[in-house]
CSV table of C-alpha atoms in Angstrom, one decimal:
chain,number,residue,atom,x,y,z
H,97,MET,CA,-18.0,-55.9,28.1
H,98,GLY,CA,-19.8,-58.5,30.0
H,99,VAL,CA,-17.3,-61.5,29.1
H,100,THR,CA,-17.0,-64.2,31.7
H,101,PRO,CA,-13.6,-64.2,33.4
H,102,VAL,CA,-11.5,-67.2,34.0
H,103,VAL,CA,-9.7,-68.6,36.9
H,104,ASN,CA,-6.6,-70.2,35.3
H,105,ALA,CA,-5.3,-73.4,36.6
H,106,ALA,CA,-4.4,-74.6,33.0
H,107,GLY,CA,-1.1,-72.5,32.5
H,108,THR,CA,-0.1,-70.2,29.8
H,109,LYS,CA,-2.5,-71.0,27.4
H,110,THR,CA,-3.2,-68.5,24.5
H,111,ARG,CA,-6.9,-69.3,24.3
H,112,ILE,CA,-7.3,-68.0,27.8
H,113,GLY,CA,-5.0,-65.0,27.6
H,114,GLY,CA,-1.5,-66.5,28.0
H,115,SER,CA,-0.1,-65.0,31.2
H,116,LEU,CA,-0.9,-61.9,33.1
H,117,ILE,CA,1.2,-58.9,31.8
H,118,ARG,CA,3.6,-57.4,34.2
H,119,GLU,CA,2.4,-54.2,35.8
H,120,GLU,CA,5.6,-52.3,34.9
H,121,ALA,CA,5.3,-53.6,31.2
H,122,ALA,CA,1.7,-52.3,31.0
H,123,ASP,CA,2.8,-48.9,32.4
H,124,ALA,CA,5.6,-48.8,29.8
H,125,MET,CA,2.9,-49.5,26.9
H,126,ARG,CA,0.9,-46.6,28.5
H,127,ALA,CA,3.8,-44.3,28.1
H,128,ALA,CA,4.7,-45.4,24.6
H,129,ALA,CA,1.1,-44.8,23.6
H,130,ASP,CA,1.8,-41.0,24.1
H,131,GLU,CA,4.8,-40.7,21.6
H,132,PHE,CA,5.5,-41.2,17.8
H,133,VAL,CA,8.8,-43.0,16.9
H,134,GLN,CA,10.4,-44.6,13.9
H,135,LEU,CA,9.5,-48.2,14.3
H,136,SER,CA,12.8,-49.4,12.9
H,137,ASP,CA,14.6,-47.3,15.5
H,138,LEU,CA,12.6,-49.0,18.2
H,139,GLU,CA,13.2,-52.6,16.7
H,140,ALA,CA,16.9,-51.8,16.3
H,141,THR,CA,17.2,-51.1,20.0
H,142,ALA,CA,15.2,-53.9,20.9
H,143,SER,CA,17.5,-56.0,18.6
H,144,GLU,CA,20.5,-55.0,20.6
H,145,GLN,CA,19.0,-55.7,23.9
H,146,ILE,CA,17.7,-59.2,22.7
H,147,ALA,CA,21.0,-60.0,21.4
H,148,GLU,CA,22.8,-59.2,24.5
H,149,ILE,CA,20.5,-61.4,26.6
H,150,ALA,CA,20.4,-64.2,24.2
H,151,GLY,CA,24.1,-64.1,23.1
H,152,SER,CA,23.0,-63.9,19.5
H,153,GLU,CA,24.1,-61.5,16.8
H,154,ALA,CA,20.8,-59.8,16.6
H,155,GLY,CA,17.2,-59.9,17.7
H,156,TYR,CA,13.6,-59.0,16.7
H,157,VAL,CA,10.2,-58.4,18.1
H,158,SER,CA,7.4,-60.3,16.4
H,159,PRO,CA,3.6,-60.4,17.0
H,160,GLY,CA,3.6,-63.8,18.7
H,161,ALA,CA,5.7,-66.8,18.2
H,162,GLU,CA,4.0,-68.3,15.3
H,163,ALA,CA,4.4,-65.0,13.5
H,164,GLY,CA,8.1,-65.4,14.4
H,165,LEU,CA,8.1,-68.7,12.9
H,166,LEU,CA,6.6,-67.4,9.6
H,167,LEU,CA,9.0,-64.6,9.5
H,168,ALA,CA,12.0,-66.9,10.1
H,169,ALA,CA,10.9,-69.1,7.3
H,170,ALA,CA,10.6,-66.1,4.9
H,171,ALA,CA,14.1,-65.1,5.9
H,172,ALA,CA,15.5,-68.5,5.2
H,173,ILE,CA,13.8,-68.5,1.9
H,174,ALA,CA,14.3,-65.1,0.6
H,175,GLY,CA,17.5,-63.9,2.2
H,176,ASP,CA,18.3,-60.4,0.8
H,177,ASP,CA,16.7,-61.0,-2.5
H,178,PRO,CA,13.7,-58.3,-3.1
H,179,LYS,CA,12.3,-60.5,-6.0
H,180,THR,CA,11.9,-63.6,-3.9
H,181,MET,CA,10.5,-61.4,-1.0
H,182,SER,CA,7.9,-59.9,-3.4
H,183,GLU,CA,7.0,-63.5,-4.6
H,184,LEU,CA,6.3,-65.2,-1.3
H,185,PRO,CA,4.6,-67.5,-0.5
H,186,HIS,CA,5.1,-68.7,-4.0
H,187,PRO,CA,8.8,-68.3,-4.9
H,188,THR,CA,9.5,-69.0,-8.6
H,189,ASP,CA,13.1,-70.2,-8.4
H,190,ALA,CA,14.4,-69.8,-4.7
H,191,PRO,CA,14.9,-72.9,-2.7
H,192,ASN,CA,12.0,-73.3,-0.3
H,193,ASP,CA,12.1,-76.8,1.2
H,194,ILE,CA,12.5,-77.0,4.9
H,195,VAL,CA,13.6,-80.3,6.3
H,196,MET,CA,11.9,-81.4,9.6
H,197,PRO,CA,11.9,-84.6,11.6
H,198,ARG,CA,8.5,-86.2,11.4
H,199,THR,CA,8.0,-86.2,15.1
H,200,HIS,CA,8.7,-82.3,15.3
H,201,ARG,CA,5.6,-81.6,13.0
H,202,THR,CA,2.9,-79.7,14.9
H,203,GLY,CA,-0.1,-77.7,13.9
H,204,TYR,CA,2.2,-74.7,14.3
H,205,ASP,CA,4.3,-75.6,11.4
H,206,HIS,CA,1.4,-74.2,9.3
H,207,ALA,CA,3.4,-70.8,9.9
H,208,LEU,CA,6.3,-72.3,7.9
H,209,ARG,CA,4.1,-73.3,5.1
H,210,ALA,CA,2.3,-70.0,5.0
H,211,ALA,CA,5.7,-68.3,4.2
H,212,GLY,CA,5.9,-70.5,1.2
H,213,ALA,CA,7.9,-73.4,2.7
H,214,ASN,CA,7.6,-77.0,1.6
H,215,ILE,CA,8.2,-79.1,4.6
H,216,VAL,CA,10.2,-82.2,3.9
H,217,ASP,CA,9.5,-85.1,6.6
H,218,VAL,CA,12.3,-87.2,7.7
H,219,GLY,CA,12.4,-90.0,10.2
H,220,THR,CA,9.8,-92.2,11.7
H,221,ASN,CA,7.6,-92.4,14.9
H,222,ASP,CA,9.3,-95.7,16.0
H,223,TYR,CA,10.5,-94.4,19.5
H,224,HIS,CA,7.1,-93.1,20.5
H,225,LEU,CA,5.5,-96.3,19.2
H,226,GLY,CA,8.0,-98.5,21.0
H,227,THR,CA,9.1,-100.2,17.7
H,228,GLY,CA,12.6,-98.7,17.6
H,229,ALA,CA,15.3,-96.8,19.7
H,230,THR,CA,14.8,-93.5,17.9
H,231,ASN,CA,12.6,-91.5,15.6
H,232,VAL,CA,15.2,-89.8,13.4
H,233,GLU,CA,18.8,-90.5,12.8
H,234,PRO,CA,21.3,-87.6,12.0
H,235,TRP,CA,22.0,-89.2,8.5
H,236,GLU,CA,18.2,-88.8,7.6
H,237,ILE,CA,18.4,-85.2,8.1
H,238,GLU,CA,21.6,-84.8,6.1
H,239,SER,CA,20.4,-87.0,3.2
H,240,ALA,CA,17.2,-84.9,2.8
H,241,ILE,CA,19.2,-81.7,2.4
H,242,ASP,CA,19.7,-80.9,-1.4
H,243,GLU,CA,19.9,-77.8,-3.6
H,244,ASN,CA,16.3,-76.9,-2.9
H,245,THR,CA,16.6,-76.8,0.9
H,246,ALA,CA,16.2,-73.4,2.5
H,247,GLY,CA,16.6,-74.6,6.0
H,248,VAL,CA,15.9,-77.1,8.8
H,249,ALA,CA,13.2,-76.6,11.4
H,250,TYR,CA,13.4,-78.0,15.0
H,251,VAL,CA,10.9,-77.9,17.8
H,252,GLN,CA,12.7,-77.6,21.2
H,253,LYS,CA,11.6,-80.0,23.9
H,254,THR,CA,13.8,-81.6,26.4
H,255,TYR,CA,12.9,-85.1,24.7
H,256,THR,CA,13.2,-84.2,21.0
H,257,GLN,CA,15.6,-86.0,18.8
H,258,PRO,CA,18.4,-85.6,17.7
H,259,ASP,CA,20.2,-83.1,19.9
H,260,LEU,CA,19.9,-79.5,18.5
H,261,SER,CA,23.7,-79.1,18.3
H,262,THR,CA,24.0,-82.2,16.1
H,263,VAL,CA,21.2,-80.9,13.8
H,264,SER,CA,22.9,-77.5,13.7
H,265,GLU,CA,26.2,-79.1,12.7
H,266,ILE,CA,24.6,-80.9,9.8
H,267,ALA,CA,22.7,-78.0,8.6
H,268,HIS,CA,25.8,-75.7,8.7
H,269,ARG,CA,27.8,-78.3,6.7
H,270,HIS,CA,25.4,-77.6,4.0
H,271,ASP,CA,25.2,-73.7,4.6
H,272,VAL,CA,21.5,-73.8,5.6
H,273,PRO,CA,19.9,-72.2,8.8
H,274,VAL,CA,18.2,-74.0,11.7
H,275,ILE,CA,14.9,-72.4,12.8
H,276,VAL,CA,14.0,-73.4,16.3
H,277,ASP,CA,10.5,-73.3,17.8
H,278,ALA,CA,11.1,-72.6,21.5
H,279,ALA,CA,7.8,-70.7,22.2
H,280,ALA,CA,7.1,-72.1,25.5
H,281,GLU,CA,10.7,-72.9,26.6
H,282,VAL,CA,11.2,-69.9,29.0
H,283,PRO,CA,11.6,-70.1,31.9
H,284,PRO,CA,14.2,-71.1,32.7
H,285,ILE,CA,16.1,-68.0,31.9
H,286,GLU,CA,19.1,-69.9,30.5
H,287,ASN,CA,17.1,-71.1,27.7
H,288,LEU,CA,17.0,-67.6,26.1
H,289,SER,CA,20.8,-68.2,25.1
H,290,ARG,CA,21.1,-72.1,25.3
H,291,PHE,CA,19.7,-72.7,21.8
H,292,VAL,CA,21.8,-70.0,20.2
H,293,GLU,CA,24.8,-71.6,21.9
H,294,GLN,CA,23.8,-75.0,20.3
H,295,GLY,CA,24.1,-73.5,16.9
H,296,ALA,CA,20.5,-72.3,16.0
H,297,ASP,CA,20.3,-69.5,13.5
H,298,MET,CA,16.9,-68.3,14.4
H,299,VAL,CA,15.2,-69.1,17.8
H,300,VAL,CA,11.5,-68.1,18.3
H,301,PHE,CA,10.2,-67.5,21.8
H,302,SER,CA,6.7,-66.4,23.0
H,303,GLY,CA,6.7,-63.0,24.8
H,304,GLY,CA,3.2,-63.6,26.4
H,305,LYS,CA,3.9,-66.7,28.4
H,306,GLY,CA,6.6,-67.0,31.1
H,307,ILE,CA,8.2,-63.7,30.3
H,308,ARG,CA,4.7,-62.1,31.0
H,309,GLY,CA,4.8,-59.5,28.3
H,310,PRO,CA,2.1,-58.5,25.9
H,311,GLN,CA,0.3,-61.6,24.8
H,312,THR,CA,0.6,-60.5,21.2
H,313,THR,CA,4.4,-60.5,21.2
H,314,GLY,CA,7.3,-62.9,20.4
H,315,ILE,CA,11.1,-62.8,20.2
H,316,ILE,CA,13.3,-64.0,17.4
H,317,ALA,CA,17.1,-64.3,18.4
H,318,GLY,CA,19.6,-65.2,15.6
H,319,LYS,CA,22.0,-64.4,13.0
H,320,ARG,CA,22.1,-60.7,11.7
H,321,GLN,CA,21.7,-61.8,8.2
H,322,TYR,CA,18.4,-63.3,8.9
H,323,ILE,CA,17.1,-60.7,11.3
H,324,ARG,CA,17.9,-58.2,8.5
H,325,SER,CA,15.7,-60.2,6.1
H,326,ILE,CA,12.9,-60.4,8.7
H,327,ALA,CA,13.0,-56.7,9.3
H,328,VAL,CA,12.7,-55.9,5.5
H,329,GLN,CA,9.8,-58.2,4.9
H,330,HIS,CA,8.0,-57.2,8.1
H,331,GLN,CA,8.3,-53.4,8.2
H,332,ASP,CA,6.4,-50.7,6.2
H,333,MET,CA,8.2,-50.4,2.9
H,334,HIS,CA,6.0,-47.5,1.7
H,335,VAL,CA,9.0,-45.2,1.5
H,336,ASP,CA,11.1,-43.4,-1.3
H,337,ARG,CA,14.5,-45.0,-1.7
H,338,ARG,CA,16.1,-41.5,-1.4
H,339,VAL,CA,14.7,-41.1,2.2
H,340,TRP,CA,14.8,-44.7,3.4
H,341,ASN,CA,16.9,-44.5,6.6
H,342,PRO,CA,16.5,-47.4,8.8
H,343,PRO,CA,19.2,-47.9,11.4
H,344,SER,CA,22.2,-49.6,9.8
H,345,SER,CA,22.6,-52.0,12.7
H,346,LEU,CA,19.2,-53.5,11.8
H,347,ILE,CA,18.9,-52.9,7.9
H,348,GLU,CA,21.9,-52.2,5.6
H,349,THR,CA,20.2,-50.5,2.8
H,350,GLU,CA,23.1,-50.7,0.5
H,351,ARG,CA,22.5,-54.5,0.1
H,352,PHE,CA,19.4,-53.6,-1.7
H,353,ASP,CA,19.2,-52.0,-5.3
H,354,GLY,CA,15.8,-50.5,-4.2
H,355,VAL,CA,13.2,-50.6,-1.6
H,356,PRO,CA,11.5,-54.0,-1.4
H,357,ARG,CA,7.9,-54.3,-1.7
H,358,GLN,CA,5.6,-54.8,1.3
H,359,GLY,CA,6.6,-58.1,2.7
H,360,ILE,CA,4.7,-61.3,3.4
H,361,GLY,CA,5.2,-60.2,7.2
H,362,ARG,CA,3.5,-56.6,6.6
H,363,SER,CA,0.2,-58.1,8.0
H,364,LEU,CA,2.1,-59.2,11.2
H,365,LYS,CA,2.3,-55.6,12.7
H,366,VAL,CA,4.0,-55.0,16.0
H,367,GLY,CA,2.8,-51.6,17.6
H,368,LYS,CA,5.3,-49.5,19.6
H,369,GLU,CA,3.3,-50.2,22.7
H,370,GLU,CA,3.7,-54.0,22.4
H,371,LEU,CA,7.2,-53.6,21.5
H,372,VAL,CA,8.2,-51.4,24.5
H,373,GLY,CA,6.0,-53.6,26.8
H,374,LEU,CA,7.8,-56.8,25.8
H,375,ILE,CA,11.3,-55.2,26.2
H,376,ARG,CA,10.4,-54.0,29.7
H,377,ALA,CA,8.9,-57.4,30.6
H,378,LEU,CA,12.1,-59.2,29.4
H,379,GLU,CA,14.2,-56.9,31.5
H,380,LEU,CA,12.1,-57.8,34.5
H,381,PHE,CA,12.2,-61.4,33.7
H,382,ILE,CA,15.9,-61.8,33.6
H,383,GLU,CA,16.2,-60.1,36.9
H,384,GLU,CA,13.8,-62.4,38.8
H,385,ASP,CA,14.7,-65.1,41.3
H,386,GLN,CA,13.6,-68.2,39.3
H,387,GLU,CA,14.3,-70.4,42.2
H,388,ALA,CA,12.1,-68.5,44.4
H,389,ILE,CA,9.1,-68.5,41.8
H,390,VAL,CA,9.4,-72.2,41.3
H,391,ALA,CA,9.3,-72.6,45.1
H,392,GLU,CA,6.1,-70.7,45.3
H,393,TRP,CA,4.5,-72.9,42.5
H,394,GLU,CA,5.6,-76.0,44.4
H,395,ASN,CA,4.0,-74.8,47.5
H,396,LEU,CA,0.6,-74.1,45.7
H,397,ALA,CA,0.8,-77.4,44.0
H,398,GLU,CA,1.5,-79.2,47.2
H,399,ASN,CA,-1.3,-77.3,49.0
H,400,MET,CA,-4.0,-78.0,46.3
H,401,ALA,CA,-3.0,-81.6,46.5
H,402,SER,CA,-3.1,-81.8,50.2
H,403,GLN,CA,-6.7,-80.3,50.2
H,404,LEU,CA,-7.9,-82.6,47.6
H,405,GLU,CA,-6.3,-85.7,49.3
H,406,ALA,CA,-8.0,-84.6,52.5
H,407,ALA,CA,-11.4,-84.9,50.8
H,408,GLY,CA,-10.6,-88.4,49.4
H,409,VAL,CA,-9.4,-87.4,45.9
H,410,GLU,CA,-6.4,-89.1,44.6
H,411,THR,CA,-3.7,-86.8,43.2
H,412,THR,CA,-0.2,-87.0,42.2
H,413,VAL,CA,2.2,-84.0,42.2
H,414,VAL,CA,4.6,-84.0,39.2
H,415,ALA,CA,7.7,-82.0,39.4
H,416,GLY,CA,8.5,-79.6,36.8
H,417,GLY,CA,10.5,-81.2,34.0
H,418,GLU,CA,10.2,-82.3,30.5
H,419,GLN,CA,6.6,-80.9,29.6
H,420,SER,CA,6.4,-78.0,32.0
H,421,VAL,CA,8.9,-76.0,34.0
H,422,ALA,CA,6.2,-75.8,36.9
H,423,PRO,CA,5.0,-78.7,39.1
H,424,ARG,CA,1.6,-80.1,38.2
H,425,VAL,CA,-1.1,-81.7,40.2
H,426,VAL,CA,-2.7,-84.7,38.4
H,427,VAL,CA,-6.1,-85.3,39.7
H,428,ASP,CA,-7.5,-88.9,39.1
H,429,ILE,CA,-11.3,-88.6,38.5
H,430,THR,CA,-11.8,-92.4,37.9
H,431,HIS,CA,-11.5,-93.0,41.6
H,432,SER,CA,-13.6,-90.1,42.9
H,433,GLN,CA,-17.2,-90.3,43.8
H,434,SER,CA,-18.3,-88.2,41.0
H,435,THR,CA,-20.4,-89.8,38.0
H,436,LEU,CA,-18.7,-87.2,35.6
H,437,SER,CA,-16.1,-88.1,33.2
H,438,ALA,CA,-12.9,-86.1,33.2
H,439,ALA,CA,-14.1,-84.4,29.9
H,440,ALA,CA,-17.6,-83.6,31.4
H,441,LEU,CA,-15.9,-82.3,34.5
H,442,VAL,CA,-13.7,-80.0,32.4
H,443,THR,CA,-16.8,-78.8,30.6
H,444,GLU,CA,-18.7,-78.1,33.7
H,445,LEU,CA,-15.9,-76.1,35.2
H,446,GLN,CA,-15.6,-74.0,32.0
H,447,ARG,CA,-19.3,-73.3,32.2
H,448,GLU,CA,-19.0,-71.7,35.5
H,449,ASP,CA,-19.0,-68.0,36.3
H,450,PRO,CA,-16.1,-67.3,36.6
H,451,ARG,CA,-15.0,-70.1,34.3
H,452,VAL,CA,-12.5,-72.5,35.7
H,453,TYR,CA,-9.8,-73.8,33.3
H,454,VAL,CA,-7.8,-76.9,34.1
H,455,GLY,CA,-5.4,-78.9,32.1
H,456,GLU,CA,-7.1,-81.3,29.8
H,457,ASP,CA,-4.4,-83.2,28.0
H,458,ARG,CA,-5.0,-86.2,30.1
H,459,ILE,CA,-8.8,-86.5,30.1
H,460,ASP,CA,-8.6,-89.8,28.0
H,461,GLU,CA,-6.8,-91.3,31.1
H,462,GLY,CA,-9.6,-90.0,33.4
H,463,GLU,CA,-7.3,-87.3,34.8
H,464,ILE,CA,-7.2,-83.5,34.8
H,465,VAL,CA,-4.1,-81.5,35.6
H,466,LEU,CA,-3.7,-78.3,37.7
H,467,ASN,CA,-1.0,-76.0,36.9
H,468,PRO,CA,-0.1,-73.3,39.5
H,469,MET,CA,1.9,-70.9,37.1
H,470,CYS,CA,-1.1,-68.5,36.8
H,471,LEU,CA,-2.6,-68.9,40.3
H,472,ASP,CA,-2.2,-67.0,43.5
H,473,GLU,CA,-3.3,-68.5,46.9
H,474,ASP,CA,-6.8,-67.4,46.5
H,475,GLY,CA,-7.1,-68.6,43.0
H,476,ALA,CA,-5.7,-72.0,44.0
H,477,ALA,CA,-8.2,-72.2,46.9
H,478,TYR,CA,-11.1,-71.4,44.6
H,479,VAL,CA,-10.2,-74.0,42.0
H,480,VAL,CA,-9.9,-76.8,44.8
H,481,ASP,CA,-13.4,-75.6,46.2
H,482,ARG,CA,-14.9,-75.8,42.8
H,483,LEU,CA,-13.4,-79.2,42.1
H,484,LEU,CA,-14.7,-80.7,45.3
H,485,THR,CA,-18.1,-79.4,44.5
H,486,HIS,CA,-18.2,-81.6,41.4
H,487,LEU,CA,-16.3,-84.6,43.0
């Protein structure tokens, strides 16, 4: 199609395609394209496999992590009530407040609001501004929960406050669910089950980042009652009640007086190809030697840093940790010979053919960041070469 390709030293960013889909997952998608299947059967089987891996009661495949958040919020608000399902995103009498620590608010919480949630902020920015010890106290979350609360939302990072287990205990005392945004929190593999173990009722992961499934997929792991609500609000409901026959492990039809209307999630379609591709990628992901993969990333990062240092460019290798499971090479532009600012350098690299994408989160400090997650040796060498051309 004549579109300029990208050499990716920025990591699993959606705007440049996430990660590279596993070859075996792509093969599974090709095979699935040649068959018809009842989608609820496929989702039910996927649910069982996700549940086994995550240690949850059930699971579901969504079209990306943000769609998973929307579906999770819809489940928290509507439950099994077809009337509320038909009213979303404007429920008339169902609780629709979702309590959220202020420092967990991101652009992605638009997904919660799109489902009909009203987000109730709690806490402050004291810790990040250096004017206090914490951003939010547990009592602040508890005091915000009332009769109009549908759930509590939590963005999982290693540095978010309070601990997820504490938030879960508070929410469950009031019989409301906890929705966790863990989109980019795998790898490591153990995170697939860790947040469920800490009490989360619905945990959302991206399928197209570290898992390396189709970019248009996500995973929801959680309680069966919420997965059931998600399924009913997501799937094609254009069916006569007398022949509505989804797997009972996914949808217990006797809980409904009739077939619910097409739900708010109906536009968030997952094809059989993407669904099969994700499950195959997930199977391969949990079989991988994560320590060996991290070692490969560390080797790439060290090599890039060494080559840049040898050319007189100041770098710092930051080990994987709070913000990224992969190590990163921080390149100091301010002490180079280049007259370009970090922002101008990023722009110039993106204008090349192929485009070169680097991390841009630190350009205000005059630094760019190289992430090895989506590079091989040739790609890493190319990135260094193009950087040195401009530096």
